[in-house]
PDB file of C-alpha atoms in Angstrom:
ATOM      1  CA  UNK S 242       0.000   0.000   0.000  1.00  0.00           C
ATOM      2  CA  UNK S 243       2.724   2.463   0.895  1.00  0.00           C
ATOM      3  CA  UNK S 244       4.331   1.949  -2.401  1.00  0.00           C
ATOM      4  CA  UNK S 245       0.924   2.174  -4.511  1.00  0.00           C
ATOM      5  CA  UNK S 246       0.522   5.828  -1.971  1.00  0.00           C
ATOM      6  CA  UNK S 247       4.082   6.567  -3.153  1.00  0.00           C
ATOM      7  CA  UNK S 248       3.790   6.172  -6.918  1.00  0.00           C
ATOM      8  CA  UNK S 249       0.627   8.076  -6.651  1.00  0.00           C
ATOM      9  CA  UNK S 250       1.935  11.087  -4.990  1.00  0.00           C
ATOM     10  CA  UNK S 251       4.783  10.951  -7.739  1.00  0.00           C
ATOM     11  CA  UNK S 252       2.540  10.861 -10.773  1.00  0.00           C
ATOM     12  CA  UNK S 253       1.352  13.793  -9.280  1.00  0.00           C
ATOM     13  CA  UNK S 254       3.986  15.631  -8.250  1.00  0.00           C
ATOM     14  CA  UNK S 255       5.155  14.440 -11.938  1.00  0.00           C
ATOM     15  CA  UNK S 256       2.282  15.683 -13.563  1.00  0.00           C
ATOM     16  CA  UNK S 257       2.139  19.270 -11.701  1.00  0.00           C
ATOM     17  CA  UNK S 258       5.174  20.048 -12.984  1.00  0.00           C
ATOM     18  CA  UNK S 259       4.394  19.125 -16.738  1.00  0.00           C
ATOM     19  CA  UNK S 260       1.237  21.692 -16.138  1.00  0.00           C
ATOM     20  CA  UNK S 261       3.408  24.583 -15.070  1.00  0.00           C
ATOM     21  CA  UNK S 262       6.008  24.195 -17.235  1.00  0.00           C
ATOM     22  CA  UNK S 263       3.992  23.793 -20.362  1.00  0.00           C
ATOM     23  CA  UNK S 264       1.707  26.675 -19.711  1.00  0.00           C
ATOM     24  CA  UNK S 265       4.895  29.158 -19.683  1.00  0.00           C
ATOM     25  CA  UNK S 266       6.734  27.835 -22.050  1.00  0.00           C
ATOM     26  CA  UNK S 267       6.120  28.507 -26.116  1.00  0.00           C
ATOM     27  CA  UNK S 268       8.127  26.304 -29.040  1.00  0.00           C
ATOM     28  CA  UNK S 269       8.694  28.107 -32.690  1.00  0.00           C
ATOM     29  CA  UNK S 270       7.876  25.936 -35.686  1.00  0.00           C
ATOM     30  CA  UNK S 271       8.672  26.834 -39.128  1.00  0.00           C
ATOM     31  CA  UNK S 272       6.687  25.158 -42.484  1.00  0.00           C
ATOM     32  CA  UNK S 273       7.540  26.533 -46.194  1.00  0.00           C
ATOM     33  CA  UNK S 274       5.238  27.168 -48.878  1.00  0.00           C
ATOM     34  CA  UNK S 275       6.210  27.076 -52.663  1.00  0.00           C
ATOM     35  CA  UNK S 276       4.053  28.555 -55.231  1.00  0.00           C
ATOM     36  CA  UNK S 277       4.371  29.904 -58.658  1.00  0.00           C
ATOM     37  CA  UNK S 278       2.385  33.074 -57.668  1.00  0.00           C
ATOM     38  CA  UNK S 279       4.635  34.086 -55.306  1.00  0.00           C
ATOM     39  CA  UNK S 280       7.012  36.387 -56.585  1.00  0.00           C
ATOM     40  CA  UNK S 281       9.927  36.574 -53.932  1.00  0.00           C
ATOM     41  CA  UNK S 282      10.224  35.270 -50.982  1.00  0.00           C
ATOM     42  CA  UNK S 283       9.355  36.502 -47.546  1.00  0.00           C
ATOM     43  CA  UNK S 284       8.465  35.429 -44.256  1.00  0.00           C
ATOM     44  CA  UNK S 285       5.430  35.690 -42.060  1.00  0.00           C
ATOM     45  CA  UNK S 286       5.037  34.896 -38.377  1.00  0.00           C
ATOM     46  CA  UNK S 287       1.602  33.463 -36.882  1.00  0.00           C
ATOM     47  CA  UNK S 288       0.550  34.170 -33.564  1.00  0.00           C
ATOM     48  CA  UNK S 289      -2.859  32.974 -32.138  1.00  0.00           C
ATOM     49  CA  UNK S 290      -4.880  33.003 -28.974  1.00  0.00           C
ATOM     50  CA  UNK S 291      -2.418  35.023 -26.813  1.00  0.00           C
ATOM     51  CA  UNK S 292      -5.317  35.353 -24.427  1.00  0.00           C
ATOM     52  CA  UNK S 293      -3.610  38.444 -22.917  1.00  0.00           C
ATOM     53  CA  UNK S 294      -0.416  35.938 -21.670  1.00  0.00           C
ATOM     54  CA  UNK S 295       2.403  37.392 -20.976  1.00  0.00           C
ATOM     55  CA  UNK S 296       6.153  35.746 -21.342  1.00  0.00           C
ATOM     56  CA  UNK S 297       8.396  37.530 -19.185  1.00  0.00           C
ATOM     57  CA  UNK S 298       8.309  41.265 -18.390  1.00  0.00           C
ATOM     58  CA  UNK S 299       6.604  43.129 -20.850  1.00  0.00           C
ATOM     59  CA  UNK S 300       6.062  40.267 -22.849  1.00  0.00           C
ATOM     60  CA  UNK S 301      10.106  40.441 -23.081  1.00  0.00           C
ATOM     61  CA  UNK S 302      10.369  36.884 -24.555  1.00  0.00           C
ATOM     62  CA  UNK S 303       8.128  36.509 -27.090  1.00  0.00           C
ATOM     63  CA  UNK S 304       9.180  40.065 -28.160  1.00  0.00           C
ATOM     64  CA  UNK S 305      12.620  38.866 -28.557  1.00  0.00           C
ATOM     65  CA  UNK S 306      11.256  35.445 -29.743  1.00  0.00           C
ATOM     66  CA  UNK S 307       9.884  37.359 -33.091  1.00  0.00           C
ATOM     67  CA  UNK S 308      12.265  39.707 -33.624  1.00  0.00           C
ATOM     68  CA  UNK S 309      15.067  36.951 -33.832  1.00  0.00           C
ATOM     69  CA  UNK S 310      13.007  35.655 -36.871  1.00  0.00           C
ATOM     70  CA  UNK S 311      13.051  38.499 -38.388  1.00  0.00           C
ATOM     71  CA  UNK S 312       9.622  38.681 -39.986  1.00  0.00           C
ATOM     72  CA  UNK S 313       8.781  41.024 -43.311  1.00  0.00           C
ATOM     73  CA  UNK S 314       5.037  40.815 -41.208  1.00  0.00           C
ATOM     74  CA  UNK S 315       3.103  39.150 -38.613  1.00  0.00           C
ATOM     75  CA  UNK S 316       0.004  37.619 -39.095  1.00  0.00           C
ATOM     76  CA  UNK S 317      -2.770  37.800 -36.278  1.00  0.00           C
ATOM     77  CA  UNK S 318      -5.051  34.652 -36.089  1.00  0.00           C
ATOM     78  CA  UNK S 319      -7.191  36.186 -33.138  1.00  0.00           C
ATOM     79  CA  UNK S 320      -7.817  36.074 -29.611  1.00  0.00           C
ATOM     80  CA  UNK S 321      -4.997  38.090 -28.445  1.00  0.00           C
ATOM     81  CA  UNK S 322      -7.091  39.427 -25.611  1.00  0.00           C
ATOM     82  CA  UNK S 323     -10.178  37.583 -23.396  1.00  0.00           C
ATOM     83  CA  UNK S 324     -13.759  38.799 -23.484  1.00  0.00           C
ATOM     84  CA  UNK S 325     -14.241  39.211 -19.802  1.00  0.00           C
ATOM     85  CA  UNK S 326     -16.392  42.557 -18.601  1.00  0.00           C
ATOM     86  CA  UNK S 327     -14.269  45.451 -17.569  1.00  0.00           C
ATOM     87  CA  UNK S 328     -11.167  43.171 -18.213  1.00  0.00           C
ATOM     88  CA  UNK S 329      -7.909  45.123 -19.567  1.00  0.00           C
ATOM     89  CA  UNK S 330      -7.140  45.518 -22.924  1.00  0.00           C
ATOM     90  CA  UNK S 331      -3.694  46.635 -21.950  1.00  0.00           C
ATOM     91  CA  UNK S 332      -1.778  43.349 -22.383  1.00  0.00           C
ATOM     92  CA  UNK S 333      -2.761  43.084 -26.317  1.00  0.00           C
ATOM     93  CA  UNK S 334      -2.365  46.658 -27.183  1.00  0.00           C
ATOM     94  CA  UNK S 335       0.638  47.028 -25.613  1.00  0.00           C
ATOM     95  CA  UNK S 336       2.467  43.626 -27.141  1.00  0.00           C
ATOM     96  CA  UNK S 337       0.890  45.232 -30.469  1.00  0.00           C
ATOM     97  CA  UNK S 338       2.707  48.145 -30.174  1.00  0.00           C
ATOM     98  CA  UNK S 339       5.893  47.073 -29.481  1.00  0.00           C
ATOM     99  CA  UNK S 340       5.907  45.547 -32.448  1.00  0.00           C
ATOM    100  CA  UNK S 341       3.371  47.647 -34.631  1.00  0.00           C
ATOM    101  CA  UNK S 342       6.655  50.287 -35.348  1.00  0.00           C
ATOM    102  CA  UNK S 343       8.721  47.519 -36.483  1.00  0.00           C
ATOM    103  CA  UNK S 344       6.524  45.344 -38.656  1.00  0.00           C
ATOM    104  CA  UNK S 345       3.152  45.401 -40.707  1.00  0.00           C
ATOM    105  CA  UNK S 346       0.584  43.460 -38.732  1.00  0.00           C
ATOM    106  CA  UNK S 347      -2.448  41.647 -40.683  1.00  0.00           C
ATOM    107  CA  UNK S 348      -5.183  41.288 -37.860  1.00  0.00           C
ATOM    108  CA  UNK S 349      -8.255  39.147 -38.166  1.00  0.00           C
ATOM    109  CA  UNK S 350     -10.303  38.564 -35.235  1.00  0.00           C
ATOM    110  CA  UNK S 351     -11.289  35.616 -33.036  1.00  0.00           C
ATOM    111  CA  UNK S 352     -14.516  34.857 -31.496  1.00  0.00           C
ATOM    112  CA  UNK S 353     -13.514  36.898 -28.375  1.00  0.00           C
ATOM    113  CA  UNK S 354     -12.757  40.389 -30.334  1.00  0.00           C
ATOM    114  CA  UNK S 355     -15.953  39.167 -32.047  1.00  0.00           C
ATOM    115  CA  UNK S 356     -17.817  38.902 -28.820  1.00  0.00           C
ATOM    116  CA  UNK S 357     -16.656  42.202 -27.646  1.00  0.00           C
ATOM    117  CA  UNK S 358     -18.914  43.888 -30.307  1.00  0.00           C
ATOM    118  CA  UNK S 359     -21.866  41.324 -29.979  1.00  0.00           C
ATOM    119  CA  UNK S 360     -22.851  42.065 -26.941  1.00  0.00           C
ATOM    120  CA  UNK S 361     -22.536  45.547 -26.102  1.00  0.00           C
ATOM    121  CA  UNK S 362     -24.816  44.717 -22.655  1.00  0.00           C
ATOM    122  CA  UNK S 363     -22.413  42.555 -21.653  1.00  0.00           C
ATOM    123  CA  UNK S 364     -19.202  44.164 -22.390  1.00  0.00           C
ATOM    124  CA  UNK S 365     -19.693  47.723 -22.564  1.00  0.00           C
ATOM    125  CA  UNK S 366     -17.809  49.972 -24.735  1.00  0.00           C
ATOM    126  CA  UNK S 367     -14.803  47.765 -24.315  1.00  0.00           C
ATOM    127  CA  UNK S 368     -15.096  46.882 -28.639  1.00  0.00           C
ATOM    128  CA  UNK S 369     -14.610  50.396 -29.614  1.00  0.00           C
ATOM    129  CA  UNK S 370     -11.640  51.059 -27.218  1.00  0.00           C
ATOM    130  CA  UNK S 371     -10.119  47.740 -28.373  1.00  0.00           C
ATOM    131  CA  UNK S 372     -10.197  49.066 -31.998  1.00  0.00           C
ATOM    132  CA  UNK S 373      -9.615  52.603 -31.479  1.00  0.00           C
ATOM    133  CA  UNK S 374      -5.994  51.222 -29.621  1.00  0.00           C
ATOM    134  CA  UNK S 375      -5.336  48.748 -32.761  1.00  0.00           C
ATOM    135  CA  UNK S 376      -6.059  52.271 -35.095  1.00  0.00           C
ATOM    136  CA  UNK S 377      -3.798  54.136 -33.081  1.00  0.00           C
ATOM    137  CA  UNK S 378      -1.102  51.563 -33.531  1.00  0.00           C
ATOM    138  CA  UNK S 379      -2.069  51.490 -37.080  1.00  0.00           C
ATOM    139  CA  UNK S 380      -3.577  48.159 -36.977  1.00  0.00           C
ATOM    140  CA  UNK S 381      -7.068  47.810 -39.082  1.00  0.00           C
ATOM    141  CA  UNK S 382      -8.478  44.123 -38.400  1.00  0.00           C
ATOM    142  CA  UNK S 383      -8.989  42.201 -41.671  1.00  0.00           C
ATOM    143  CA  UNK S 384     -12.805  41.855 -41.121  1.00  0.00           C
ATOM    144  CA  UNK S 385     -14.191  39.944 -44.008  1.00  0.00           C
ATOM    145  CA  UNK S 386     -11.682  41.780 -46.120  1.00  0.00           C
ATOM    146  CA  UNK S 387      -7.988  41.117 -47.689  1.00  0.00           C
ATOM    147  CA  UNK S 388      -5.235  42.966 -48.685  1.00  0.00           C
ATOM    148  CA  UNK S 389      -3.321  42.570 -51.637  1.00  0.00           C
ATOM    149  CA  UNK S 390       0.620  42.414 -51.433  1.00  0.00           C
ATOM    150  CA  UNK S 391       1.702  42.648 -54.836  1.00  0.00           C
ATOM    151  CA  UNK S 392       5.399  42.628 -54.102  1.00  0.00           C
ATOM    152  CA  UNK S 393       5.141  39.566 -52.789  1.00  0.00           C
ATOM    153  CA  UNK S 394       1.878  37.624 -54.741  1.00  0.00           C
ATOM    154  CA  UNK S 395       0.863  37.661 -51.985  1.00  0.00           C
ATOM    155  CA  UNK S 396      -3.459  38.000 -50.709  1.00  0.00           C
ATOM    156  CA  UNK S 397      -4.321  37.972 -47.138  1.00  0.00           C
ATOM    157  CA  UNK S 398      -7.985  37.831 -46.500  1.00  0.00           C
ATOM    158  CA  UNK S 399      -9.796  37.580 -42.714  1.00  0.00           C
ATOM    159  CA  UNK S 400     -12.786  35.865 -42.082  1.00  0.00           C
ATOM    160  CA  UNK S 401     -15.126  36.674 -39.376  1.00  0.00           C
ATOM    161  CA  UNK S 402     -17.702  34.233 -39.286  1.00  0.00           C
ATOM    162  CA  UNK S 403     -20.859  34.296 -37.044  1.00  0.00           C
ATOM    163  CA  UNK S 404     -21.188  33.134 -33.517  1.00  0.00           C
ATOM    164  CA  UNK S 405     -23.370  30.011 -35.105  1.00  0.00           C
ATOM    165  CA  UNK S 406     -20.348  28.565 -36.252  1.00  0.00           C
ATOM    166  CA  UNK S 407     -18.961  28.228 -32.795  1.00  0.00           C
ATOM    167  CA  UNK S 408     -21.545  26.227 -31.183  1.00  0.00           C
ATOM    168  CA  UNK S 409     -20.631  23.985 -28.468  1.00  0.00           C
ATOM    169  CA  UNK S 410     -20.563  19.761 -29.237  1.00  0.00           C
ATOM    170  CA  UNK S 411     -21.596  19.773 -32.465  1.00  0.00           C
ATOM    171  CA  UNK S 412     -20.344  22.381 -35.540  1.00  0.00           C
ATOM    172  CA  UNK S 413     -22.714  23.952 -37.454  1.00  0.00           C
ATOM    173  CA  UNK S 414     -23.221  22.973 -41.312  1.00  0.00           C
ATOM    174  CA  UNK S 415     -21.490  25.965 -43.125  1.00  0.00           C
ATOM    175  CA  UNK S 416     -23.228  26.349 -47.183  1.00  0.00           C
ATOM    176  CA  UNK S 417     -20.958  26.719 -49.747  1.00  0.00           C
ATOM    177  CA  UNK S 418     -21.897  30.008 -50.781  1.00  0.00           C
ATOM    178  CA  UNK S 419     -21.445  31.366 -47.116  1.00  0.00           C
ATOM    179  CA  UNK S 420     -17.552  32.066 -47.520  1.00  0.00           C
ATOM    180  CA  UNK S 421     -17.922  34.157 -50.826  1.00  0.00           C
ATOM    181  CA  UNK S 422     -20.712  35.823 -49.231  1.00  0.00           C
ATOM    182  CA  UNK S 423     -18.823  37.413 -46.678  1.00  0.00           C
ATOM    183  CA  UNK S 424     -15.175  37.352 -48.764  1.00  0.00           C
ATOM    184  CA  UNK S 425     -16.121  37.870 -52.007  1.00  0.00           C
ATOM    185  CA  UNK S 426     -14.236  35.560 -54.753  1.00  0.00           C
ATOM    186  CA  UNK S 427     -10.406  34.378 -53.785  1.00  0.00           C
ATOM    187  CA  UNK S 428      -8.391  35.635 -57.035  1.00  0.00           C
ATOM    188  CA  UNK S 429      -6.219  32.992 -58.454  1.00  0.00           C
ATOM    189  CA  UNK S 430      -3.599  35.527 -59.492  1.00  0.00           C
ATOM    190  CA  UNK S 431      -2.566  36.015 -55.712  1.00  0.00           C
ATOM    191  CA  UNK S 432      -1.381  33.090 -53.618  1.00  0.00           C
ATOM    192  CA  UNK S 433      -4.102  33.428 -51.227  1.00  0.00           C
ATOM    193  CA  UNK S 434      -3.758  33.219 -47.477  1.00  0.00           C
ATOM    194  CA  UNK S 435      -6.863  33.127 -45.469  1.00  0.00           C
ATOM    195  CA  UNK S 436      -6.863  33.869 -41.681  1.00  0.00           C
ATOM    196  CA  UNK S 437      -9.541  31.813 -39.908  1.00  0.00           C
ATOM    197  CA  UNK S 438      -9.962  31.503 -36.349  1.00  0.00           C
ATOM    198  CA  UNK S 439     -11.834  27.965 -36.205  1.00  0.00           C
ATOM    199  CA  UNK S 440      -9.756  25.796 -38.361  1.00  0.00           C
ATOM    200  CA  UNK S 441     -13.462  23.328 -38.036  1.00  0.00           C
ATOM    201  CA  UNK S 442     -14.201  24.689 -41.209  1.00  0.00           C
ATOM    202  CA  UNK S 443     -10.862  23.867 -42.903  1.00  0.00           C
ATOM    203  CA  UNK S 444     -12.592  22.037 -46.151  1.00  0.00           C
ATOM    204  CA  UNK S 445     -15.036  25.114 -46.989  1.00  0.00           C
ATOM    205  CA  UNK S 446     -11.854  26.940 -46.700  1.00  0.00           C
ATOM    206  CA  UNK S 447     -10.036  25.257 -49.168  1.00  0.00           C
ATOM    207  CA  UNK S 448     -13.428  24.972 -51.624  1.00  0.00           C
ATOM    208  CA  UNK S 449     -13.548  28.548 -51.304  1.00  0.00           C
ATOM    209  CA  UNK S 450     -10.304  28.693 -52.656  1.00  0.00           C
ATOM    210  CA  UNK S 451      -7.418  29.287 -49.610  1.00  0.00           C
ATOM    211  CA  UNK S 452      -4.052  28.128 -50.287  1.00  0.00           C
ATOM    212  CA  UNK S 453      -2.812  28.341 -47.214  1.00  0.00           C
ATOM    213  CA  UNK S 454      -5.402  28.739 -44.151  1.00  0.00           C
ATOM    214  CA  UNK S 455      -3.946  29.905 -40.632  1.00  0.00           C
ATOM    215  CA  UNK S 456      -5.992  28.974 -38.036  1.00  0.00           C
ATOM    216  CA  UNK S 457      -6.287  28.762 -34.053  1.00  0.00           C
ATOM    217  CA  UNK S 458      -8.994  28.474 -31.486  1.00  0.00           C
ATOM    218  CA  UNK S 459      -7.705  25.121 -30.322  1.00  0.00           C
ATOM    219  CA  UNK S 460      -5.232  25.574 -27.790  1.00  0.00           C
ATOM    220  CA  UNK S 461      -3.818  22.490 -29.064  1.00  0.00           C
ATOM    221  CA  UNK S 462      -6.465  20.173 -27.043  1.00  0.00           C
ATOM    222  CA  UNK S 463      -5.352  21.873 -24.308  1.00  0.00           C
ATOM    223  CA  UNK S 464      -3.322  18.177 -23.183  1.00  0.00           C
ATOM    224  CA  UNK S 465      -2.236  16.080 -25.659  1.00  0.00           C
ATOM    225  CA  UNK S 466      -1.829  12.302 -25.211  1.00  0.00           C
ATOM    226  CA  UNK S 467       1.625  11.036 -24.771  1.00  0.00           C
ATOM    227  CA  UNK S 468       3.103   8.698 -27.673  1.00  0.00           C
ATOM    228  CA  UNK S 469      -0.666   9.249 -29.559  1.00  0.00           C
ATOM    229  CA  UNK S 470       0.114  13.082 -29.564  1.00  0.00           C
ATOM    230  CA  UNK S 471      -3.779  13.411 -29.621  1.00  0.00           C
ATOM    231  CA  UNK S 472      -4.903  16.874 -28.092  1.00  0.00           C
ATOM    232  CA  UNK S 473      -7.610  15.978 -25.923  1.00  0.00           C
ATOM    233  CA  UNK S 474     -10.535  18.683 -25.927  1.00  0.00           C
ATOM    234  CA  UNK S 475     -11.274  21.628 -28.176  1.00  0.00           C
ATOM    235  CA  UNK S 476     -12.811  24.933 -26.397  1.00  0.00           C
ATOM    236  CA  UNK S 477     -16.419  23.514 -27.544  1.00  0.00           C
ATOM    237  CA  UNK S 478     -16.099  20.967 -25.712  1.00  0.00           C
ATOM    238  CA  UNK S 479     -15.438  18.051 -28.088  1.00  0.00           C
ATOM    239  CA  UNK S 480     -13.670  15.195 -26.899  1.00  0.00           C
ATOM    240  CA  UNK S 481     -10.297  14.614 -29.163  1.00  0.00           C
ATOM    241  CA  UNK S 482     -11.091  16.931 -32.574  1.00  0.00           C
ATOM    242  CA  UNK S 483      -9.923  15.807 -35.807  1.00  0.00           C
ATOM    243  CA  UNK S 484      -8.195  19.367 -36.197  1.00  0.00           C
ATOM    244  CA  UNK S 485      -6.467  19.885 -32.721  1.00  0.00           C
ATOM    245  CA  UNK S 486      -2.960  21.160 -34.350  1.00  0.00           C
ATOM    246  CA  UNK S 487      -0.269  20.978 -36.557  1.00  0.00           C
ATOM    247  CA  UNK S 488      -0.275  21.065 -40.397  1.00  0.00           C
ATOM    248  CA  UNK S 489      -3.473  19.462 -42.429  1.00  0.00           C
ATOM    249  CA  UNK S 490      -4.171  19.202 -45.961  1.00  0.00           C
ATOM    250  CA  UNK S 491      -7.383  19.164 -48.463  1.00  0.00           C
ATOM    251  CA  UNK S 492      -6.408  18.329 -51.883  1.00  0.00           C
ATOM    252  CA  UNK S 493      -3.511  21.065 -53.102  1.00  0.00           C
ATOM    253  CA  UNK S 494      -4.679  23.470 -49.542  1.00  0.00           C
ATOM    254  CA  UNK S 495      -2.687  23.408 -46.497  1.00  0.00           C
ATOM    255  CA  UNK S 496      -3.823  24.742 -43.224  1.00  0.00           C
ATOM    256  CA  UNK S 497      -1.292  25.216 -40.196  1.00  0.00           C
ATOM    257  CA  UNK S 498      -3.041  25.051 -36.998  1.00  0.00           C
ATOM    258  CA  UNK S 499      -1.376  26.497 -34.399  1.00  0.00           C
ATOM    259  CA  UNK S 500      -1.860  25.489 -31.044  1.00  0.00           C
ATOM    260  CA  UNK S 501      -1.908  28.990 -29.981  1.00  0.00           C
ATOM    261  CA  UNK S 502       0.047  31.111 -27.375  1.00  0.00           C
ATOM    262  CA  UNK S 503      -2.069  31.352 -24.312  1.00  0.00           C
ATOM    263  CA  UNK S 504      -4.666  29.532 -21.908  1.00  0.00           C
ATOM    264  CA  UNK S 505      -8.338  30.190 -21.061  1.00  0.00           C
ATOM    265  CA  UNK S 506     -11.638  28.655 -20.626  1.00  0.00           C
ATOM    266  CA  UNK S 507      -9.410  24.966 -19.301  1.00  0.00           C
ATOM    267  CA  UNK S 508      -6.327  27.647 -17.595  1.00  0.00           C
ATOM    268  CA  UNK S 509      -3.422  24.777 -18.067  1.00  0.00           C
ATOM    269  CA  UNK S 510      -1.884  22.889 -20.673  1.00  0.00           C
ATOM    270  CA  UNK S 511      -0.357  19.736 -20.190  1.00  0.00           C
ATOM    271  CA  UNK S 512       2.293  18.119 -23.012  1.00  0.00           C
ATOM    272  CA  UNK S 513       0.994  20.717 -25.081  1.00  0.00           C
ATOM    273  CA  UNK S 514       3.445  23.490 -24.922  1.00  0.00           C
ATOM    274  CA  UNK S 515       2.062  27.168 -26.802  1.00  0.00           C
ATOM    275  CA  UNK S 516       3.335  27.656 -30.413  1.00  0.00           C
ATOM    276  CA  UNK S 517       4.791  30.724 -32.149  1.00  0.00           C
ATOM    277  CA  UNK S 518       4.594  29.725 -36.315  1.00  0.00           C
ATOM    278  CA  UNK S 519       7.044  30.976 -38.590  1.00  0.00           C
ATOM    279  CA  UNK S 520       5.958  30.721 -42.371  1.00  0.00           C
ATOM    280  CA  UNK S 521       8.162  31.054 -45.258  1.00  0.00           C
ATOM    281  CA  UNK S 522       6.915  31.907 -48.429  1.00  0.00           C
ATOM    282  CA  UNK S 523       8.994  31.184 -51.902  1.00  0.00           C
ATOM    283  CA  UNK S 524       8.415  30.999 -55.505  1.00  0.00           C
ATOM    284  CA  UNK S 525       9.398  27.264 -56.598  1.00  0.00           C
ATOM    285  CA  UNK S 526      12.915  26.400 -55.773  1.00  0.00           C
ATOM    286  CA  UNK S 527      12.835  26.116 -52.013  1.00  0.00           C
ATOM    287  CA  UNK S 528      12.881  22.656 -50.240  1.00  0.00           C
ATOM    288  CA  UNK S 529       9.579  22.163 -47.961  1.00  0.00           C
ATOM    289  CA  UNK S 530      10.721  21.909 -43.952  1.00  0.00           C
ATOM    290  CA  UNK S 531       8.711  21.559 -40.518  1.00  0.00           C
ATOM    291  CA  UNK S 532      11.441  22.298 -37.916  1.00  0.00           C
ATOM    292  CA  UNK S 533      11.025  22.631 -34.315  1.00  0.00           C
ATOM    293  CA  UNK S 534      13.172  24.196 -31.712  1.00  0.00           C
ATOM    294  CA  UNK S 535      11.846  25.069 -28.053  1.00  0.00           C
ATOM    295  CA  UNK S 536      11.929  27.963 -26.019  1.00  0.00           C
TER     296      UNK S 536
END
């Protein structure tokens, strides 16, 4: 008995200290696109569902985390901040600009900045402030609208799709003629990049016609299952999703799901370390690569 108390007490002791030191701890991966529409080469990095997180003083070490990449733009997959009332929007705006002087930022929101307008009765005024910060940075979300980088062949839409589409248990049916509703027609002279907060969607995505989708909303599964590398619930409450994290593929369409940066709803993550994404984009030449290194 005293050694079935002992090995007890050590799994747990064990598995504390997986929960601590995965929540505040981040790994950067890298993945490479090739495409014939791209005109030079440049690099992006991908950061979703900060949650208002903070690595080190000021944000100190994911500051110095990006900046040692050195990005030609970042690209914002949502949720940097949480939709709680009278909760500060001072951690996002402030990691925004710190880097908003230094880099173009392509913003398109998550279903948190989303809820902030929704429900005014809820959460005051708090939507306006949040985007009258970004504008002062000089940050205007992509909301259902893209920007063309011509330099580059480069197109960067963000989607914004309704709060129906994050229902808990179950995801709701999206038609096909929902996407070009709300984004218009992808043009196949641009390689197309599509920022979309739930990656559920990831095959109406590609039909729609994303090259590359960026996605989120995750957290990874919050834990992920040893050896399987399963994550293990999404933030709707789905036991083991089929999109959880990583890089997925739908005919010629890639989408990278990050795992995301911060914690909320489930506040721990457990072998499922946050994930900073840096994405290189090249006209055909370029080996593909999918390289990890921690932090």
């Amino acid at each position: 008995m005293d050694i079935l108390i002992t090995l007890i007490v050590g799994a747990a002791v064990a598995l504390l200290w997986v929960m601590l030191y995965d929540s505040n701890r981040f790994v950067v991966k890298k993945f490479m696109v090739e495409d014939k529409r791209i005109k030079k080469r440049c690099r992006g990095i991908l950061l979703t569902d900060l949650h208002n997180k903070r690595y080190g003083k000021d944000n100190g070490r994911l500051l110095t985390a990006i900046r040692e990449q050195r990005p030609d733009f970042l690209l914002i997959g949502g949720d940097l901040l949480t939709a709680k009332p009278r909760a500060s929007l001072k951690p996002a705006l402030e990691f925004l600009r710190a880097l908003g002087g230094e880099y173009p930022i392509y913003y398109a929101n998550g279903n948190h900045e989303h809820r902030l307008k929704l429900y005014p009765e809820t959460y005051g005024d708090m939507a306006q402030r949040y985007e009258a910060g970004l504008a002062e940075i000089g940050v205007r979300p992509l909301v259902n609208s893209h920007i063309d980088l011509p330099e580059y062949g480069i197109s960067i839409y963000g989607s914004e799709i309704g709060k129906y589409f994050y229902k808990r248990f179950r995801p709701g049916k999206m038609h096909p003629e929902y996407l070009p509703e709300i984004l218009g027609q992808a043009s196949r002279d641009f390689f197309t990049v599509l920022l979309a907060h739930n990656p559920d969607y990831f095959p109406q995505y590609a039909a729609w016609g994303a090259d590359l989708t960026l996605s989120g909303h995750i957290h990874g599964g919050v834990a992920r299952v040893p050896f399987w590398g399963k994550g293990v619930i999404s933030p709707t409450w789905r036991m083991f999703p089929k999109y959880d994290g990583g890089v997925f593929k739908e005919g010629e369409a890639v989408m990278i799901l990050s795992r995301g940066m911060g914690i909320h709803t489930i506040p721990v993550r457990v072998f499922n370390p946050a994930e900073l994404w840096v994405v290189e984009f090249a006209p055909p030449s370029c080996p593909d690569t999918a390289v990890q290194t921690g932090r």
